[in-house]
Each structure stands twice: as structure tokens, then as C-alpha cells.
């Protein structure tokens, strides 16, 4: 099992450009999450999906949209990137056994110029 | 809303010694979970240890143990026999147990731990 995978690993955007961060898990998990990590701020929840077909806002949703394409995939879209969205983005998923344990992807480092 | 506070931005310890990282949290819930995650320079988030609030016994995982003080809302991590590979950022995290299927984590700002040879 690959666990949680994210693409791309690193991306540079210009202000105003759009892009989609991809996340997939092969553990048959129901819930998936997007976090951002900024220096000195820890991880903050952007959006989450408790099950296929549902999405909800987290703590910092402004400027982002998400799509739960199917049970495996949960994408994060920046429609018009801003320098304030420069960050490291993590996707995570939660299993059906120990529902409380989140498994994280390797992260995507995004730089917006 | 729940909050998690890690009051030590940076700490250092000598190899083979013991170090304790502090974490306090604020919640009005009685059913919740607490976690310590490790983030080495590779950026991968690795679960170190978890504690269920309803359990009085402190969790342990090999060299890692916690001191869970529910009344004081304190959840510290003790690392015994520190190793160079323990050098990392450590994040304390809280999860409300009554979220109806959406297990959202609230993270502290992290403690950067350096183990010196």
C-alpha cells in the first residue's frame, strides 16, 4: 500500500494563477482532510470530507475549493493564487478501525510569487 | 473552540538523556483524544503516541510516554534515552471525540527538538 500520496511535491505559481493539488489514499478510508502548515503556526485545517460526496469548511477555507472525486481522491483547488497561500499543504485520511488516527501524505510545498 | 498551546518553541537535549515537551489544551468536552506527532526534516508527519481522555493510564510507546493530567488539561511528552533521530518538530494535537464522523485535529504550534551528540 502506498498510503496517502500527494502531487505535485513542489510548485511555483505566479499571483493569480490557478492550480489543483491532488491527494489519493489506498486504505479505503472514509474521511479525508486538507491542512496547511506555515512557519510558527502548526497545521491548520482548510477543508475536510467526512465521506464520499460531502465536504465541509475547516478553520481557514478562504481562497480554496475542494472536490471529493470518489472515495480515494480529494483535491484542493486554488482558483487565483495569492502570496499568502505560500505554504506546505498536507492531505490526510482517517481509517475505519482506529477512526481517530490520521495518516498524512508527504506534503506539497507551494510558492506563490 | 478548542485550543492547544505548546509553550516551548525550541528545546535541546544531549543524546541518551531524557526530555519533556509540554502541551496544554482548552476544551469543555469530556470525550476527546490527544496526540503527539513528530515531523522530521523530511516533513513527513509521524504519529508518536495517542491518549484517550477516558483512560486514566498514561500511554507509552517504547521510549515515548505521556503524562496526562486531565484536570489540569495538560499532556506532556517524555522522551527517554534521546537519540539523534529524535531531532524533529513535535506537534501536540487535540481531537474532539463527538464530531459525528469528522475527526478533525487541532494542532499546537510545535516544539523544535534538537538532540545533540
CSV table of C-alpha atoms in Angstrom, one decimal:
chain,number,residue,atom,x,y,z
A,1,UNK,CA,0.0,0.0,0.0
A,2,UNK,CA,1.2,3.5,-0.9
A,3,UNK,CA,-0.8,5.1,1.9
A,4,UNK,CA,-1.6,8.7,1.2
A,5,UNK,CA,0.0,10.2,-1.9
A,6,UNK,CA,0.1,13.8,-3.0
A,7,UNK,CA,1.1,15.5,-6.3
A,8,UNK,CA,2.9,17.6,-7.0
A,9,UNK,CA,5.7,17.7,-4.4
A,10,UNK,CA,6.7,21.3,-5.2
A,11,UNK,CA,5.1,24.0,-7.3
A,12,UNK,CA,5.8,27.6,-8.1
A,13,UNK,CA,2.9,29.8,-9.1
A,14,UNK,CA,2.5,33.5,-10.1
A,15,UNK,CA,-0.1,35.6,-8.3
A,16,UNK,CA,-3.5,35.0,-10.0
A,17,UNK,CA,-2.7,31.6,-11.5
A,18,UNK,CA,-4.8,28.6,-10.6
A,19,UNK,CA,-3.8,25.0,-9.7
A,20,UNK,CA,-5.1,21.8,-8.2
A,21,UNK,CA,-3.3,19.8,-5.6
A,22,UNK,CA,-4.1,16.1,-5.8
A,23,UNK,CA,-4.4,13.6,-3.0
A,24,UNK,CA,-5.2,9.9,-3.1
A,25,UNK,CA,-5.4,7.2,-0.5
A,26,UNK,CA,-5.5,3.4,-1.0
A,27,UNK,CA,-6.6,2.4,2.5
A,28,UNK,CA,-10.3,2.6,1.9
A,29,UNK,CA,-10.7,5.4,4.3
A,30,UNK,CA,-13.9,7.4,4.6
A,31,UNK,CA,-12.6,10.8,5.8
A,32,UNK,CA,-10.0,13.0,4.2
A,33,UNK,CA,-8.5,16.3,5.1
A,34,UNK,CA,-6.5,19.2,3.8
A,35,UNK,CA,-4.2,21.2,6.1
A,36,UNK,CA,-1.8,24.0,5.6
A,37,UNK,CA,1.4,24.4,7.6
A,38,UNK,CA,3.0,27.9,7.9
A,39,UNK,CA,6.1,28.7,10.0
A,40,UNK,CA,5.3,29.1,13.6
A,41,UNK,CA,1.7,28.2,13.1
A,42,UNK,CA,1.4,24.4,13.2
A,43,UNK,CA,-1.1,22.8,10.9
A,44,UNK,CA,-4.5,24.3,10.3
A,45,UNK,CA,-7.5,22.6,8.7
A,46,UNK,CA,-8.6,24.0,5.3
A,47,UNK,CA,-11.4,21.6,4.3
A,48,UNK,CA,-12.4,18.1,5.1
A,49,UNK,CA,-14.6,15.4,3.7
A,50,UNK,CA,-16.3,13.0,6.2
A,51,UNK,CA,-17.4,10.7,3.5
A,52,UNK,CA,-17.7,10.4,-0.3
A,53,UNK,CA,-19.9,13.2,-1.6
A,54,UNK,CA,-19.6,15.5,1.4
A,55,UNK,CA,-17.2,18.4,2.1
A,56,UNK,CA,-17.1,21.0,4.9
A,57,UNK,CA,-15.0,24.0,5.7
A,58,UNK,CA,-12.3,24.0,8.3
A,59,UNK,CA,-10.5,26.8,10.1
A,60,UNK,CA,-9.0,28.6,7.0
A,61,UNK,CA,-11.1,27.8,3.9
A,62,UNK,CA,-11.0,31.2,2.2
A,63,UNK,CA,-9.4,31.1,-1.3
A,64,UNK,CA,-9.7,27.4,-1.7
A,65,UNK,CA,-12.2,24.9,-3.1
A,66,UNK,CA,-12.2,21.1,-2.8
A,67,UNK,CA,-13.6,18.1,-4.6
A,68,UNK,CA,-14.1,14.6,-3.2
A,69,UNK,CA,-14.0,12.9,-6.6
A,70,UNK,CA,-14.5,9.4,-5.2
A,71,UNK,CA,-13.7,7.6,-2.1
A,72,UNK,CA,-10.0,7.6,-2.9
A,73,UNK,CA,-9.4,11.1,-4.1
A,74,UNK,CA,-9.7,14.5,-2.5
A,75,UNK,CA,-8.4,17.5,-4.4
A,76,UNK,CA,-7.7,21.1,-3.3
A,77,UNK,CA,-8.0,23.9,-5.8
A,78,UNK,CA,-6.6,27.4,-5.7
A,79,UNK,CA,-8.6,29.5,-8.2
A,80,UNK,CA,-6.5,32.7,-8.0
A,81,UNK,CA,-3.3,32.1,-6.1
A,82,UNK,CA,-2.1,34.8,-3.7
A,83,UNK,CA,1.3,35.1,-1.9
A,84,UNK,CA,-0.5,34.5,1.4
A,85,UNK,CA,-1.1,31.0,0.1
A,86,UNK,CA,2.6,30.2,0.1
A,87,UNK,CA,2.7,27.2,2.4
A,88,UNK,CA,3.1,23.5,2.8
A,89,UNK,CA,-0.1,21.6,2.2
A,90,UNK,CA,-0.8,18.2,3.7
A,91,UNK,CA,-3.5,15.7,2.9
A,92,UNK,CA,-4.6,13.2,5.5
A,93,UNK,CA,-7.1,10.4,5.8
A,94,UNK,CA,-8.8,8.5,8.7
A,95,UNK,CA,-9.4,4.8,8.9
A,96,UNK,CA,-12.4,2.8,9.9
A,97,UNK,CA,-10.6,0.9,12.6
A,98,UNK,CA,-8.9,3.5,14.8
A,99,UNK,CA,-11.0,6.3,13.4
A,100,UNK,CA,-9.0,8.8,15.4
A,101,UNK,CA,-5.7,8.1,13.8
A,102,UNK,CA,-4.9,10.3,10.8
A,103,UNK,CA,-2.5,9.2,8.2
A,104,UNK,CA,-0.6,12.0,6.4
A,105,UNK,CA,0.7,12.4,2.9
A,106,UNK,CA,4.3,13.7,2.3
A,107,UNK,CA,3.1,17.3,1.7
A,108,UNK,CA,3.2,19.7,-1.2
A,109,UNK,CA,5.3,22.8,-1.0
A,110,UNK,CA,3.7,25.7,-2.8
A,111,UNK,CA,5.4,29.0,-3.5
A,112,UNK,CA,3.3,31.9,-4.9
A,113,UNK,CA,5.3,34.8,-6.3
B,1,UNK,CA,-13.4,26.2,20.1
B,2,UNK,CA,-10.6,24.1,21.3
B,3,UNK,CA,-7.1,25.4,21.5
B,4,UNK,CA,-3.7,23.7,22.0
B,5,UNK,CA,-0.7,25.5,23.4
B,6,UNK,CA,2.9,24.4,23.3
B,7,UNK,CA,4.9,26.9,25.3
B,8,UNK,CA,8.4,25.8,24.3
B,9,UNK,CA,9.2,26.8,20.7
B,10,UNK,CA,12.6,25.2,20.9
B,11,UNK,CA,14.4,22.7,23.2
B,12,UNK,CA,17.6,20.8,23.1
B,13,UNK,CA,18.9,17.7,24.9
B,14,UNK,CA,22.0,15.6,24.9
B,15,UNK,CA,22.0,12.2,23.4
B,16,UNK,CA,20.9,9.5,25.9
B,17,UNK,CA,19.3,12.0,28.2
B,18,UNK,CA,15.6,12.5,28.9
B,19,UNK,CA,13.5,15.4,27.8
B,20,UNK,CA,9.9,16.5,28.4
B,21,UNK,CA,7.8,18.6,26.0
B,22,UNK,CA,4.9,20.5,27.3
B,23,UNK,CA,1.3,20.8,26.0
B,24,UNK,CA,-1.8,22.3,27.4
B,25,UNK,CA,-5.2,22.4,25.9
B,26,UNK,CA,-8.6,24.0,26.4
B,27,UNK,CA,-11.9,22.2,26.0
B,28,UNK,CA,-15.3,21.8,27.6
B,29,UNK,CA,-15.7,18.3,26.2
B,30,UNK,CA,-15.3,15.2,28.2
B,31,UNK,CA,-14.7,12.8,25.3
B,32,UNK,CA,-11.6,13.5,23.3
B,33,UNK,CA,-8.2,12.3,22.1
B,34,UNK,CA,-4.8,13.7,22.4
B,35,UNK,CA,-1.8,13.0,20.1
B,36,UNK,CA,1.8,13.8,19.7
B,37,UNK,CA,3.1,13.9,16.1
B,38,UNK,CA,6.7,14.1,15.0
B,39,UNK,CA,7.8,15.9,11.9
B,40,UNK,CA,11.5,15.3,10.9
B,41,UNK,CA,13.3,17.4,8.3
B,42,UNK,CA,11.7,15.2,5.6
B,43,UNK,CA,8.4,16.9,6.6
B,44,UNK,CA,6.5,13.6,6.9
B,45,UNK,CA,4.0,13.7,9.8
B,46,UNK,CA,4.5,10.7,12.0
B,47,UNK,CA,2.2,9.7,14.9
B,48,UNK,CA,4.3,9.2,18.0
B,49,UNK,CA,1.6,8.4,20.6
B,50,UNK,CA,-2.1,8.9,21.4
B,51,UNK,CA,-4.1,9.1,24.5
B,52,UNK,CA,-7.9,8.6,25.0
B,53,UNK,CA,-9.3,11.0,27.6
B,54,UNK,CA,-11.4,8.3,29.2
B,55,UNK,CA,-8.3,6.3,30.0
B,56,UNK,CA,-6.6,7.2,33.3
B,57,UNK,CA,-3.5,5.2,32.4
B,58,UNK,CA,-0.8,7.2,30.6
B,59,UNK,CA,0.1,5.9,27.2
B,60,UNK,CA,3.6,4.6,26.4
B,61,UNK,CA,5.3,3.6,23.2
B,62,UNK,CA,8.8,2.3,23.7
B,63,UNK,CA,10.9,5.3,24.7
B,64,UNK,CA,8.0,7.7,24.5
B,65,UNK,CA,5.5,8.2,27.3
B,66,UNK,CA,3.0,10.9,28.2
B,67,UNK,CA,1.9,12.5,31.4
B,68,UNK,CA,-1.8,13.1,31.0
B,69,UNK,CA,-3.3,15.4,33.7
B,70,UNK,CA,-7.0,15.7,32.7
B,71,UNK,CA,-8.0,18.1,35.5
B,72,UNK,CA,-5.1,20.4,34.6
B,73,UNK,CA,-5.6,19.9,30.8
B,74,UNK,CA,-2.0,19.0,30.4
B,75,UNK,CA,-0.5,16.5,28.1
B,76,UNK,CA,3.3,16.3,28.2
B,77,UNK,CA,5.6,14.0,26.2
B,78,UNK,CA,8.6,12.4,27.7
B,79,UNK,CA,11.4,11.0,25.5
B,80,UNK,CA,13.8,8.8,27.3
B,81,UNK,CA,17.3,7.8,26.1
B,82,UNK,CA,17.1,10.5,23.4
B,83,UNK,CA,18.6,9.6,20.0
B,84,UNK,CA,19.9,11.7,17.2
B,85,UNK,CA,16.9,10.5,15.1
B,86,UNK,CA,14.5,12.2,17.6
B,87,UNK,CA,15.6,15.6,16.2
B,88,UNK,CA,12.4,17.0,14.8
B,89,UNK,CA,9.4,19.3,15.3
B,90,UNK,CA,6.9,17.8,17.7
B,91,UNK,CA,3.2,18.8,17.5
B,92,UNK,CA,0.6,18.2,20.1
B,93,UNK,CA,-2.9,17.8,18.7
B,94,UNK,CA,-6.4,17.5,20.1
B,95,UNK,CA,-9.5,15.7,18.6
B,96,UNK,CA,-13.0,16.1,19.9
B,97,UNK,CA,-14.5,12.7,20.3
B,98,UNK,CA,-18.0,13.7,19.5
B,99,UNK,CA,-17.7,15.0,15.9
B,100,UNK,CA,-20.1,12.6,14.3
B,101,UNK,CA,-17.6,11.1,11.8
B,102,UNK,CA,-15.4,14.1,11.1
B,103,UNK,CA,-12.3,13.6,13.2
B,104,UNK,CA,-10.7,17.0,12.9
B,105,UNK,CA,-7.4,17.7,14.5
B,106,UNK,CA,-6.4,21.0,16.2
B,107,UNK,CA,-2.7,21.4,16.4
B,108,UNK,CA,-0.4,23.3,18.6
B,109,UNK,CA,2.3,25.5,17.1
B,110,UNK,CA,5.1,22.9,17.7
B,111,UNK,CA,8.3,22.5,19.6
B,112,UNK,CA,11.5,22.1,17.7
B,113,UNK,CA,13.7,19.5,19.5
B,114,UNK,CA,17.4,19.1,18.8
B,115,UNK,CA,19.3,16.1,20.1
B,116,UNK,CA,23.0,16.9,20.4
B,117,UNK,CA,25.7,14.2,20.2
